[in-house]
Amino acid sequence: MASTTARPDSAPATALDDRCAHTLRKLAVEQVLAAGSGHYGFPLGAADLVDELFSRYLRFDGTAPQWPNRDRFVLSAGHGSAMLYAVLHLAGYDLTADDLRAFRTLHSRTPGHPERGETDGVEVTTGPLGQGLANAVGLAIAETALRAQLGADVISHRTVVLASDGDLMEGIAYEAAALAAEQRLGSLIVCYDDNDIVIDSAASSVMSSQGVCDAFAALGWRIVEVADGNDRAALREGLDEAFEQGDGRPTLVRVPTVIGLLSPRAGTSASHSGAPTTEEHEEIVRALGLEDVGPFEVPADVADRWQAVRECGAALRRQWEEAQGEAWDRHARELAEKVAEARERILELPAPTAPVATRVSSSRALAALPGLDVGILGGSADLAGATGTVLADGGIFGPDDRRGANIRFGVREHAMGAIANGITAHSVLRGIGSTFLMFATYEANALRMSAIQRLGAIHVFSHDSILVGEDGPTHQPVEVLPFLRAIPDFEVWRPADDLETRVVWAEVLATPDRPAAIVLSRSGVDQIQALRTPDDIAAGAYVAHDADEPEAVVFATGAEVTTAVDAAQRAAHRVRVLSVPNLERFRDMPRDRREELAPSSLPRICVEASHPMSWYGIARDGDAVIGVSGFGASAPAADVAAEHGMTATAVCCAIERAIQ
Amino acid sequence: MASTTARPDSAPATALDDRCAHTLRKLAVEQVLAAGSGHYGFPLGAADLVDELFSRYLRFDGTAPQWPNRDRFVLSAGHGSAMLYAVLHLAGYDLTADDLRAFRTLHSRTPGHPERGETDGVEVTTGPLGQGLANAVGLAIAETALRAQLGADVISHRTVVLASDGDLMEGIAYEAAALAAEQRLGSLIVCYDDNDIVIDSAASSVMSSQGVCDAFAALGWRIVEVADGNDRAALREGLDEAFEQGDGRPTLVRVPTVIGLLSPRAGTSASHSGAPTTEEHEEIVRALGLEDVGPFEVPADVADRWQAVRECGAALRRQWEEAQGEAWDRHARELAEKVAEARERILELPAPTAPVATRVSSSRALAALPGLDVGILGGSADLAGATGTVLADGGIFGPDDRRGANIRFGVREHAMGAIANGITAHSVLRGIGSTFLMFATYEANALRMSAIQRLGAIHVFSHDSILVGEDGPTHQPVEVLPFLRAIPDFEVWRPADDLETRVVWAEVLATPDRPAAIVLSRSGVDQIQALRTPDDIAAGAYVAHDADEPEAVVFATGAEVTTAVDAAQRAAHRVRVLSVPNLERFRDMPRDRREELAPSSLPRICVEASHPMSWYGIARDGDAVIGVSGFGASAPAADVAAEHGMTATAVCCAIERAIQ
């Protein structure tokens, strides 16, 4: 990162620069007009900044969107997607004028909010405010870690965010900002589009942009002020300062702009969302001086300028490829090998004979995972000890040690989840976060954002039910398992004993593109005695206890498998117990395998210390679900269990009732 | 609030003050020792502050815990519950030594974290960090609004928070802090127990307490520094300053303390949680100089001091009761009458004949609700227009107008939810918040905290499914309805048309102790033609379309009722459609009523544009659930619906298949 700008030339701002920004504006407005919906006020205001960033400061090659050492650009204000698509189109990414024309239509590469995986150049899916900013902190952490590991020649790039007023009102932004400053992420630059407009009103009626900047400064950020975000010279001055090698602090660049600039609705909430009328559109195009350029077309001089930008980026990328490509590829290969070795190690760990909490089993598995050596980076929201989430290398990732794999997130669950997503989105690393299952509710949106992007972030949750005991109902999840299971494409694991926990870890390691929640018990569970293979467990359900010609089937997960097996042994009837570490995988099994495990002629009893909703589909009319549909209580775990009928005796009674 | 302190005498700190604080320490540690678990480090550090607050600054009468004009004390650091119970015991609340002995046992009045409704003097349930602080902002808003409405003679009190490092790392704290400053809540005082310890480490390794104070100052708070939170003179100096009439800004008092003070683990993370050993306990009692006082007993001089405090508080309360009690009671009565009138008005609104979005129907209902006149106060996280959540009086609640009922929360969903809880917890008001259903995930914990406390906060959510359309999957909830329905004691309403929406509002108004989510469509829905009474709708399910001797029953909610009725009309068979505005109420109906609505002999088809999990219990083997189990897509709503089979044609096919 020797020079400030990506392009060596350092010409002063020209009329062509304005034309380039105006072309961005035109393309953005045309998309919104074509779709009949979207947001054009943001693009009109931010076009100068975006043009400046992509044409002079960011290093990228649109023809190689996965180039590991590219700068990462995150549009945290995802509603400004039309602007992003416009610039990606011009900057040489695989996004055609027809793609722009298809804005916000089914299966297009230009969805309403940017979606990772749908469009080259979209680093992360954004839209829910604040997520992108926190993702960027994760991207910058990944960059910082890989730079320390592989050297600055291989990885050394910036992460640049474009954020809106809305992003900076969300609590997650302050969590992420505090952590970024604490971590001294000097390669992170957040451009704050300060247009003073939110949907309901002037932003100043609900926030002070000066207050935001002062708060970021208080948390440890460097603040750069741009005098006028719609003046190229002022922008260049501010961005030069921002992109200079700083003192290690992350940088917030305040860029005052006018929302809806050059449109009839300039500077008002009315320009935030919705399409312009035909008349408004014509007026905008006139104001841009581009009446002679056809829809979705680009003036030749503008195209030429972008051609130069593209060539510059491609040259940088080729240069890196030749010098560092091999080192990078080797690193990626070695990572995969080390992950495979770690999986084996975890599966071969000695099984305990006594009861052990699955959070302890999980911590033992993690003790065999040497952090960054296997590409895992993360930690806990101040519950590393309680959740057992400490990676083997033991080091704490921070300004003094960039090789430690354990991140102390502080009590900041929402940012933790989003940062884990950002770490995972970078390239070869996987982010990990952990807290109590109850506090998954503090990061609920970040969890679904893992899933929507198919980012293999790992979310560890211990203290997973009312059996938390004395800490009481505020710490006893009831609704969280149904919530996690209802998130599409999200793996929810609730292992029942030590071997299951280790198999879950092995399975999670083997599926790097699947986000997963690993849900763990606070207290000891028995070790299942049945013969079983890792594949049985990974399949989602298997027979944990059996009888000849069983008369009923009990389904259970996690700590309740101990309870269910205990009940089955006490019952006067012949009972099979299925352990179901992954309910959705069981549901997805072929029908005949499900029938084999749980013959439909037999009564079923489902046992899980959670809201029964997850089991309604398994339990049929007349079957029993033993769950928890009220809040828990503060008392020793055994008393809470008895109070809620979550005991072997209760399960035993349910078995007897079901069979009779 | 003429004088700074509640007690008229202003004696300097004495040895008796220390003995009083030590008695608090003793009682707190004894509780943790008796339970074998809990948190004693915080009480040992914060005892001087807590003793000082309760004995000299707070106005309360333990024998009248519902006195409307009492100061509100919120222990945001809920894990310090043993300290709170100790002081409530001494301060004359109905909490005996036996209650303290029963700490963290089943059905005790001393649960692990403070629970509103279980213990006199506990204003809100706390434990999940940051919630209490945000609740307090709601309490202070309620106080400010009632003061403006009724006059300072009737209501004028302080809201005082005790917060920990952990509270101030959570994003919700910054959302709430920004709003409190914007709202200039001068009666709000937050004491920050700056003990520099979090669970995993020294707090300074993950946060800078100076940075926190500076950030609060940047957001618009007055900062008061106490030199030493374990020195009574220093505390008194700082608290005098904090409790003085300020300039309208909320106040943060930084109180440096030593966690676990006077214990062998003082100043370390080891004193955060867990019970002391017997030896450690003995050492603590010796350090306190209270070896001669029996377990859970109180020295006579300490009891005398508290007697004086109690009498002072009781006198203040009686004085208020005589002068203002009648005015208050009259206000509460009038509120109830006006709510009843508003309910009637809403039910009598003219029904539209054309399709109308239920968010529009909801906004029309709200247009008949004159805000503070009916005790409703709140608004939206920057989506007032989109969700249609504007109260009739139209005014914006803020420093310039304390009579407006509409709060601009800014893009701060989590604080909004918790502030709505705080407003509701105050006395006669109900807090309301609104956003898109997707962003319920940003305030998930606050929603459950409504339910756990049975606080009748009202949570309005529009844009309730993939039918959001072009904004795409980041704005299209799939998992949220199952989540909301799995929260115990939480009413989830999803009305299907205008009349249902109005009945839902009437029902919510009639049940002030039930938290509710009102889930609304973005787009137009048909008006149901069936004959139905408000009671039918409020019961949770009724026949929205019928046929003689139906051959199948379709269950639907919200916008999908339109789809289902359309399908039923097209089907070649005789089909009944049930509209189910409240699924849990349907489940709770007597079996024979359910059988009447949906005879179990008939096949069932459930239709809801959400994860099918909610319906598994209704749909039996062979029945159909038409739901959404993947993420949505960015496209016009009709295209998204077609892509996901959420159409009348698809429902019609399912009906035919089910009958054959």
PDB file of N, CA and C in Angstrom, chain A residues 104 107 112-113 115 128-129 131 170-171 175 182 198-200 205-206 382-384 411-413 438 441-442 445 448 470-471 473 476 479 616-617 634-635 643, chain B residues 104 107 112-113 115 128-129 131 170-171 175 182 198-200 205-206 382-384 411-413 438 441-442 445 448 470-471 473 476 479 616-617 634-635 643:
ATOM      1  N   ARG A 104     -33.998  -5.525 -10.430  1.00  0.00           N
ATOM      2  CA  ARG A 104     -35.125  -5.901  -9.570  1.00  0.00           C
ATOM      3  C   ARG A 104     -36.125  -6.827 -10.237  1.00  0.00           C
ATOM      4  N   HIS A 107     -34.525 -13.523 -11.024  1.00  0.00           N
ATOM      5  CA  HIS A 107     -33.312 -14.183 -11.503  1.00  0.00           C
ATOM      6  C   HIS A 107     -32.326 -13.233 -12.178  1.00  0.00           C
ATOM      7  N   GLY A 112     -32.697  -6.102  -5.872  1.00  0.00           N
ATOM      8  CA  GLY A 112     -32.998  -4.844  -5.174  1.00  0.00           C
ATOM      9  C   GLY A 112     -31.940  -4.420  -4.179  1.00  0.00           C
ATOM     10  N   HIS A 113     -31.403  -5.365  -3.464  1.00  0.00           N
ATOM     11  CA  HIS A 113     -30.250  -5.094  -2.611  1.00  0.00           C
ATOM     12  C   HIS A 113     -29.129  -6.018  -3.077  1.00  0.00           C
ATOM     13  N   GLU A 115     -26.527  -8.786  -3.646  1.00  0.00           N
ATOM     14  CA  GLU A 115     -26.466 -10.133  -3.085  1.00  0.00           C
ATOM     15  C   GLU A 115     -25.171 -10.820  -3.498  1.00  0.00           C
ATOM     16  N   PRO A 128     -29.977  -4.862   5.193  1.00  0.00           N
ATOM     17  CA  PRO A 128     -30.272  -4.649   6.616  1.00  0.00           C
ATOM     18  C   PRO A 128     -29.187  -3.724   7.178  1.00  0.00           C
ATOM     19  N   LEU A 129     -29.586  -2.589   7.653  1.00  0.00           N
ATOM     20  CA  LEU A 129     -28.590  -1.546   7.935  1.00  0.00           C
ATOM     21  C   LEU A 129     -27.612  -1.949   9.033  1.00  0.00           C
ATOM     22  N   GLN A 131     -25.244  -4.062   8.873  1.00  0.00           N
ATOM     23  CA  GLN A 131     -24.589  -5.356   8.638  1.00  0.00           C
ATOM     24  C   GLN A 131     -23.314  -5.180   7.811  1.00  0.00           C
ATOM     25  N   GLU A 170     -27.743   2.347  13.768  1.00  0.00           N
ATOM     26  CA  GLU A 170     -27.908   0.992  14.296  1.00  0.00           C
ATOM     27  C   GLU A 170     -26.871   0.691  15.377  1.00  0.00           C
ATOM     28  N   GLY A 171     -27.277   0.034  16.424  1.00  0.00           N
ATOM     29  CA  GLY A 171     -26.357  -0.334  17.490  1.00  0.00           C
ATOM     30  C   GLY A 171     -25.195  -1.172  17.016  1.00  0.00           C
ATOM     31  N   GLU A 175     -21.023  -1.258  18.040  1.00  0.00           N
ATOM     32  CA  GLU A 175     -20.290  -2.452  18.474  1.00  0.00           C
ATOM     33  C   GLU A 175     -19.099  -2.697  17.538  1.00  0.00           C
ATOM     34  N   GLU A 182     -10.412  -0.823  18.743  1.00  0.00           N
ATOM     35  CA  GLU A 182      -9.656  -1.647  19.702  1.00  0.00           C
ATOM     36  C   GLU A 182      -8.640  -2.518  18.954  1.00  0.00           C
ATOM     37  N   VAL A 198     -33.194  10.916   6.389  1.00  0.00           N
ATOM     38  CA  VAL A 198     -33.640   9.541   6.590  1.00  0.00           C
ATOM     39  C   VAL A 198     -35.060   9.461   6.050  1.00  0.00           C
ATOM     40  N   ILE A 199     -35.661   8.305   6.132  1.00  0.00           N
ATOM     41  CA  ILE A 199     -36.931   8.125   5.423  1.00  0.00           C
ATOM     42  C   ILE A 199     -38.021   9.027   5.993  1.00  0.00           C
ATOM     43  N   ASP A 200     -38.097   9.074   7.317  1.00  0.00           N
ATOM     44  CA  ASP A 200     -39.217   9.791   7.926  1.00  0.00           C
ATOM     45  C   ASP A 200     -39.001  11.292   8.056  1.00  0.00           C
ATOM     46  N   SER A 205     -33.076  15.422  12.733  1.00  0.00           N
ATOM     47  CA  SER A 205     -34.116  15.388  13.765  1.00  0.00           C
ATOM     48  C   SER A 205     -34.020  14.130  14.611  1.00  0.00           C
ATOM     49  N   VAL A 206     -33.271  13.129  14.168  1.00  0.00           N
ATOM     50  CA  VAL A 206     -33.094  11.925  14.991  1.00  0.00           C
ATOM     51  C   VAL A 206     -31.634  11.597  15.271  1.00  0.00           C
ATOM     52  N   ASP A 382     -17.531 -12.350  25.127  1.00  0.00           N
ATOM     53  CA  ASP A 382     -17.220 -12.362  26.559  1.00  0.00           C
ATOM     54  C   ASP A 382     -17.698 -13.622  27.277  1.00  0.00           C
ATOM     55  N   LEU A 383     -17.822 -14.711  26.555  1.00  0.00           N
ATOM     56  CA  LEU A 383     -18.177 -15.972  27.206  1.00  0.00           C
ATOM     57  C   LEU A 383     -17.313 -17.119  26.681  1.00  0.00           C
ATOM     58  N   ALA A 384     -16.045 -16.826  26.419  1.00  0.00           N
ATOM     59  CA  ALA A 384     -15.163 -17.850  25.866  1.00  0.00           C
ATOM     60  C   ALA A 384     -15.047 -19.041  26.805  1.00  0.00           C
ATOM     61  N   VAL A 411     -18.834  -7.767  24.830  1.00  0.00           N
ATOM     62  CA  VAL A 411     -20.254  -8.135  24.918  1.00  0.00           C
ATOM     63  C   VAL A 411     -20.994  -7.476  23.744  1.00  0.00           C
ATOM     64  N   ARG A 412     -20.716  -7.989  22.561  1.00  0.00           N
ATOM     65  CA  ARG A 412     -21.210  -7.365  21.324  1.00  0.00           C
ATOM     66  C   ARG A 412     -21.629  -8.481  20.378  1.00  0.00           C
ATOM     67  N   GLU A 413     -22.752  -9.128  20.681  1.00  0.00           N
ATOM     68  CA  GLU A 413     -23.159 -10.307  19.933  1.00  0.00           C
ATOM     69  C   GLU A 413     -23.487 -10.008  18.482  1.00  0.00           C
ATOM     70  N   MET A 438     -29.431 -18.169  24.368  1.00  0.00           N
ATOM     71  CA  MET A 438     -30.419 -17.106  24.544  1.00  0.00           C
ATOM     72  C   MET A 438     -30.034 -15.872  23.764  1.00  0.00           C
ATOM     73  N   THR A 441     -30.575 -14.258  20.067  1.00  0.00           N
ATOM     74  CA  THR A 441     -31.582 -13.242  19.746  1.00  0.00           C
ATOM     75  C   THR A 441     -30.963 -11.857  19.581  1.00  0.00           C
ATOM     76  N   TYR A 442     -29.771 -11.658  20.090  1.00  0.00           N
ATOM     77  CA  TYR A 442     -29.093 -10.366  19.885  1.00  0.00           C
ATOM     78  C   TYR A 442     -28.425 -10.299  18.507  1.00  0.00           C
ATOM     79  N   ASN A 445     -30.342 -11.286  13.075  1.00  0.00           N
ATOM     80  CA  ASN A 445     -30.239 -10.945  11.663  1.00  0.00           C
ATOM     81  C   ASN A 445     -28.906 -11.390  11.072  1.00  0.00           C
ATOM     82  N   ARG A 448     -29.112 -15.042   9.999  1.00  0.00           N
ATOM     83  CA  ARG A 448     -29.770 -15.298   8.710  1.00  0.00           C
ATOM     84  C   ARG A 448     -28.901 -14.778   7.564  1.00  0.00           C
ATOM     85  N   GLU A 470     -30.247 -21.756  37.498  1.00  0.00           N
ATOM     86  CA  GLU A 470     -30.426 -20.602  38.391  1.00  0.00           C
ATOM     87  C   GLU A 470     -30.460 -19.249  37.709  1.00  0.00           C
ATOM     88  N   ASP A 471     -29.804 -19.109  36.582  1.00  0.00           N
ATOM     89  CA  ASP A 471     -29.799 -17.782  35.950  1.00  0.00           C
ATOM     90  C   ASP A 471     -31.193 -17.359  35.507  1.00  0.00           C
ATOM     91  N   PRO A 473     -35.225 -17.316  33.695  1.00  0.00           N
ATOM     92  CA  PRO A 473     -35.863 -17.237  32.380  1.00  0.00           C
ATOM     93  C   PRO A 473     -35.198 -16.287  31.395  1.00  0.00           C
ATOM     94  N   GLN A 476     -32.779 -18.469  29.670  1.00  0.00           N
ATOM     95  CA  GLN A 476     -33.228 -19.808  29.272  1.00  0.00           C
ATOM     96  C   GLN A 476     -33.999 -19.732  27.967  1.00  0.00           C
ATOM     97  N   GLU A 479     -37.678 -20.227  22.556  1.00  0.00           N
ATOM     98  CA  GLU A 479     -38.082 -20.002  21.172  1.00  0.00           C
ATOM     99  C   GLU A 479     -36.936 -20.061  20.177  1.00  0.00           C
ATOM    100  N   TYR A 616     -43.858 -30.627  15.646  1.00  0.00           N
ATOM    101  CA  TYR A 616     -45.235 -30.866  15.253  1.00  0.00           C
ATOM    102  C   TYR A 616     -45.319 -31.774  14.020  1.00  0.00           C
ATOM    103  N   GLY A 617     -44.372 -31.621  13.120  1.00  0.00           N
ATOM    104  CA  GLY A 617     -44.420 -32.414  11.897  1.00  0.00           C
ATOM    105  C   GLY A 617     -44.027 -33.865  12.109  1.00  0.00           C
ATOM    106  N   SER A 634     -35.985 -19.584  37.609  1.00  0.00           N
ATOM    107  CA  SER A 634     -34.688 -19.528  38.264  1.00  0.00           C
ATOM    108  C   SER A 634     -34.662 -20.517  39.422  1.00  0.00           C
ATOM    109  N   ALA A 635     -33.916 -21.590  39.259  1.00  0.00           N
ATOM    110  CA  ALA A 635     -33.808 -22.629  40.288  1.00  0.00           C
ATOM    111  C   ALA A 635     -32.744 -23.618  39.819  1.00  0.00           C
ATOM    112  N   GLU A 643     -40.163 -29.067  37.267  1.00  0.00           N
ATOM    113  CA  GLU A 643     -41.266 -28.116  37.123  1.00  0.00           C
ATOM    114  C   GLU A 643     -41.858 -28.172  35.709  1.00  0.00           C
TER     115      GLU A 643
ATOM    116  N   ARG B 104     -32.463 -17.750  44.226  1.00  0.00           N
ATOM    117  CA  ARG B 104     -32.256 -18.655  43.079  1.00  0.00           C
ATOM    118  C   ARG B 104     -32.885 -20.037  43.284  1.00  0.00           C
ATOM    119  N   HIS B 107     -39.739 -20.750  42.589  1.00  0.00           N
ATOM    120  CA  HIS B 107     -40.860 -19.945  43.090  1.00  0.00           C
ATOM    121  C   HIS B 107     -40.457 -18.941  44.172  1.00  0.00           C
ATOM    122  N   GLY B 112     -32.592 -15.506  39.997  1.00  0.00           N
ATOM    123  CA  GLY B 112     -31.200 -15.235  39.613  1.00  0.00           C
ATOM    124  C   GLY B 112     -30.995 -13.870  38.988  1.00  0.00           C
ATOM    125  N   HIS B 113     -31.918 -13.460  38.165  1.00  0.00           N
ATOM    126  CA  HIS B 113     -31.917 -12.096  37.641  1.00  0.00           C
ATOM    127  C   HIS B 113     -33.242 -11.463  38.047  1.00  0.00           C
ATOM    128  N   GLU B 115     -36.801 -10.052  38.335  1.00  0.00           N
ATOM    129  CA  GLU B 115     -37.951 -10.250  37.465  1.00  0.00           C
ATOM    130  C   GLU B 115     -39.111  -9.370  37.906  1.00  0.00           C
ATOM    131  N   PRO B 128     -30.355  -9.735  30.358  1.00  0.00           N
ATOM    132  CA  PRO B 128     -29.787  -9.557  29.014  1.00  0.00           C
ATOM    133  C   PRO B 128     -29.223  -8.135  28.927  1.00  0.00           C
ATOM    134  N   LEU B 129     -27.944  -8.030  28.694  1.00  0.00           N
ATOM    135  CA  LEU B 129     -27.280  -6.741  28.902  1.00  0.00           C
ATOM    136  C   LEU B 129     -27.782  -5.666  27.942  1.00  0.00           C
ATOM    137  N   GLN B 131     -30.587  -4.158  27.968  1.00  0.00           N
ATOM    138  CA  GLN B 131     -32.046  -4.003  27.984  1.00  0.00           C
ATOM    139  C   GLN B 131     -32.488  -3.012  29.056  1.00  0.00           C
ATOM    140  N   GLU B 170     -22.904  -3.270  24.564  1.00  0.00           N
ATOM    141  CA  GLU B 170     -23.993  -3.686  23.669  1.00  0.00           C
ATOM    142  C   GLU B 170     -24.424  -2.531  22.770  1.00  0.00           C
ATOM    143  N   GLY B 171     -24.706  -2.828  21.535  1.00  0.00           N
ATOM    144  CA  GLY B 171     -25.161  -1.812  20.599  1.00  0.00           C
ATOM    145  C   GLY B 171     -26.431  -1.121  21.041  1.00  0.00           C
ATOM    146  N   GLU B 175     -27.786   2.942  20.836  1.00  0.00           N
ATOM    147  CA  GLU B 175     -29.050   3.374  20.245  1.00  0.00           C
ATOM    148  C   GLU B 175     -29.871   4.146  21.283  1.00  0.00           C
ATOM    149  N   GLU B 182     -30.982  13.006  22.255  1.00  0.00           N
ATOM    150  CA  GLU B 182     -31.823  13.711  21.284  1.00  0.00           C
ATOM    151  C   GLU B 182     -33.112  14.179  21.951  1.00  0.00           C
ATOM    152  N   VAL B 198     -14.515  -7.682  32.763  1.00  0.00           N
ATOM    153  CA  VAL B 198     -15.581  -8.445  32.134  1.00  0.00           C
ATOM    154  C   VAL B 198     -15.270  -9.917  32.371  1.00  0.00           C
ATOM    155  N   ILE B 199     -16.102 -10.787  31.880  1.00  0.00           N
ATOM    156  CA  ILE B 199     -15.955 -12.190  32.267  1.00  0.00           C
ATOM    157  C   ILE B 199     -14.636 -12.773  31.776  1.00  0.00           C
ATOM    158  N   ASP B 200     -14.312 -12.488  30.512  1.00  0.00           N
ATOM    159  CA  ASP B 200     -13.147 -13.130  29.916  1.00  0.00           C
ATOM    160  C   ASP B 200     -11.821 -12.448  30.235  1.00  0.00           C
ATOM    161  N   SER B 205      -9.228  -4.561  27.992  1.00  0.00           N
ATOM    162  CA  SER B 205      -8.705  -5.260  26.821  1.00  0.00           C
ATOM    163  C   SER B 205      -9.745  -5.322  25.702  1.00  0.00           C
ATOM    164  N   VAL B 206     -11.023  -5.033  25.997  1.00  0.00           N
ATOM    165  CA  VAL B 206     -12.036  -5.015  24.942  1.00  0.00           C
ATOM    166  C   VAL B 206     -12.799  -3.694  24.868  1.00  0.00           C
ATOM    167  N   ASP B 382     -37.856   4.749  11.854  1.00  0.00           N
ATOM    168  CA  ASP B 382     -37.704   5.408  10.547  1.00  0.00           C
ATOM    169  C   ASP B 382     -38.568   4.789   9.453  1.00  0.00           C
ATOM    170  N   LEU B 383     -39.669   4.162   9.832  1.00  0.00           N
ATOM    171  CA  LEU B 383     -40.581   3.630   8.816  1.00  0.00           C
ATOM    172  C   LEU B 383     -42.029   3.936   9.188  1.00  0.00           C
ATOM    173  N   ALA B 384     -42.259   5.127   9.739  1.00  0.00           N
ATOM    174  CA  ALA B 384     -43.615   5.488  10.158  1.00  0.00           C
ATOM    175  C   ALA B 384     -44.562   5.479   8.968  1.00  0.00           C
ATOM    176  N   VAL B 411     -33.241   4.821  13.105  1.00  0.00           N
ATOM    177  CA  VAL B 411     -33.073   3.430  12.661  1.00  0.00           C
ATOM    178  C   VAL B 411     -32.439   2.643  13.808  1.00  0.00           C
ATOM    179  N   ARG B 412     -33.227   2.431  14.844  1.00  0.00           N
ATOM    180  CA  ARG B 412     -32.720   1.837  16.085  1.00  0.00           C
ATOM    181  C   ARG B 412     -33.770   0.869  16.611  1.00  0.00           C
ATOM    182  N   GLU B 413     -33.914  -0.277  15.951  1.00  0.00           N
ATOM    183  CA  GLU B 413     -34.996  -1.192  16.264  1.00  0.00           C
ATOM    184  C   GLU B 413     -34.873  -1.789  17.662  1.00  0.00           C
ATOM    185  N   MET B 438     -39.167  -8.110   8.835  1.00  0.00           N
ATOM    186  CA  MET B 438     -37.799  -8.656   8.761  1.00  0.00           C
ATOM    187  C   MET B 438     -36.949  -8.131   9.901  1.00  0.00           C
ATOM    188  N   THR B 441     -35.973  -9.125  13.715  1.00  0.00           N
ATOM    189  CA  THR B 441     -34.743  -9.834  14.096  1.00  0.00           C
ATOM    190  C   THR B 441     -33.721  -8.899  14.731  1.00  0.00           C
ATOM    191  N   TYR B 442     -33.863  -7.609  14.536  1.00  0.00           N
ATOM    192  CA  TYR B 442     -32.953  -6.654  15.189  1.00  0.00           C
ATOM    193  C   TYR B 442     -33.376  -6.394  16.636  1.00  0.00           C
ATOM    194  N   ASN B 445     -34.656  -9.890  21.152  1.00  0.00           N
ATOM    195  CA  ASN B 445     -34.642 -10.060  22.601  1.00  0.00           C
ATOM    196  C   ASN B 445     -35.629  -9.119  23.287  1.00  0.00           C
ATOM    197  N   ARG B 448     -39.091 -10.680  23.293  1.00  0.00           N
ATOM    198  CA  ARG B 448     -39.326 -11.691  24.331  1.00  0.00           C
ATOM    199  C   ARG B 448     -39.376 -11.040  25.713  1.00  0.00           C
ATOM    200  N   GLU B 470     -39.719  -6.462  -4.719  1.00  0.00           N
ATOM    201  CA  GLU B 470     -38.429  -6.057  -5.304  1.00  0.00           C
ATOM    202  C   GLU B 470     -37.308  -5.860  -4.296  1.00  0.00           C
ATOM    203  N   ASP B 471     -37.614  -5.507  -3.071  1.00  0.00           N
ATOM    204  CA  ASP B 471     -36.520  -5.270  -2.121  1.00  0.00           C
ATOM    205  C   ASP B 471     -35.715  -6.538  -1.840  1.00  0.00           C
ATOM    206  N   PRO B 473     -34.604 -10.705  -0.844  1.00  0.00           N
ATOM    207  CA  PRO B 473     -34.563 -11.620   0.306  1.00  0.00           C
ATOM    208  C   PRO B 473     -34.113 -10.989   1.620  1.00  0.00           C
ATOM    209  N   GLN B 476     -37.291  -9.872   3.110  1.00  0.00           N
ATOM    210  CA  GLN B 476     -38.430 -10.784   3.044  1.00  0.00           C
ATOM    211  C   GLN B 476     -38.332 -11.821   4.159  1.00  0.00           C
ATOM    212  N   GLU B 479     -38.523 -16.771   8.473  1.00  0.00           N
ATOM    213  CA  GLU B 479     -38.427 -17.437   9.763  1.00  0.00           C
ATOM    214  C   GLU B 479     -39.064 -16.658  10.904  1.00  0.00           C
ATOM    215  N   TYR B 616     -47.191 -27.342  11.133  1.00  0.00           N
ATOM    216  CA  TYR B 616     -47.008 -28.789  11.206  1.00  0.00           C
ATOM    217  C   TYR B 616     -48.044 -29.447  12.117  1.00  0.00           C
ATOM    218  N   GLY B 617     -48.395 -28.780  13.169  1.00  0.00           N
ATOM    219  CA  GLY B 617     -49.339 -29.381  14.115  1.00  0.00           C
ATOM    220  C   GLY B 617     -50.765 -29.403  13.608  1.00  0.00           C
ATOM    221  N   SER B 634     -35.697 -11.048  -5.303  1.00  0.00           N
ATOM    222  CA  SER B 634     -35.985  -9.662  -5.666  1.00  0.00           C
ATOM    223  C   SER B 634     -36.685  -9.634  -7.005  1.00  0.00           C
ATOM    224  N   ALA B 635     -37.942  -9.304  -7.005  1.00  0.00           N
ATOM    225  CA  ALA B 635     -38.743  -9.247  -8.238  1.00  0.00           C
ATOM    226  C   ALA B 635     -40.107  -8.693  -7.842  1.00  0.00           C
ATOM    227  N   GLU B 643     -43.002 -17.786  -8.236  1.00  0.00           N
ATOM    228  CA  GLU B 643     -41.763 -18.565  -8.054  1.00  0.00           C
ATOM    229  C   GLU B 643     -41.871 -19.484  -6.839  1.00  0.00           C
TER     230      GLU B 643
END
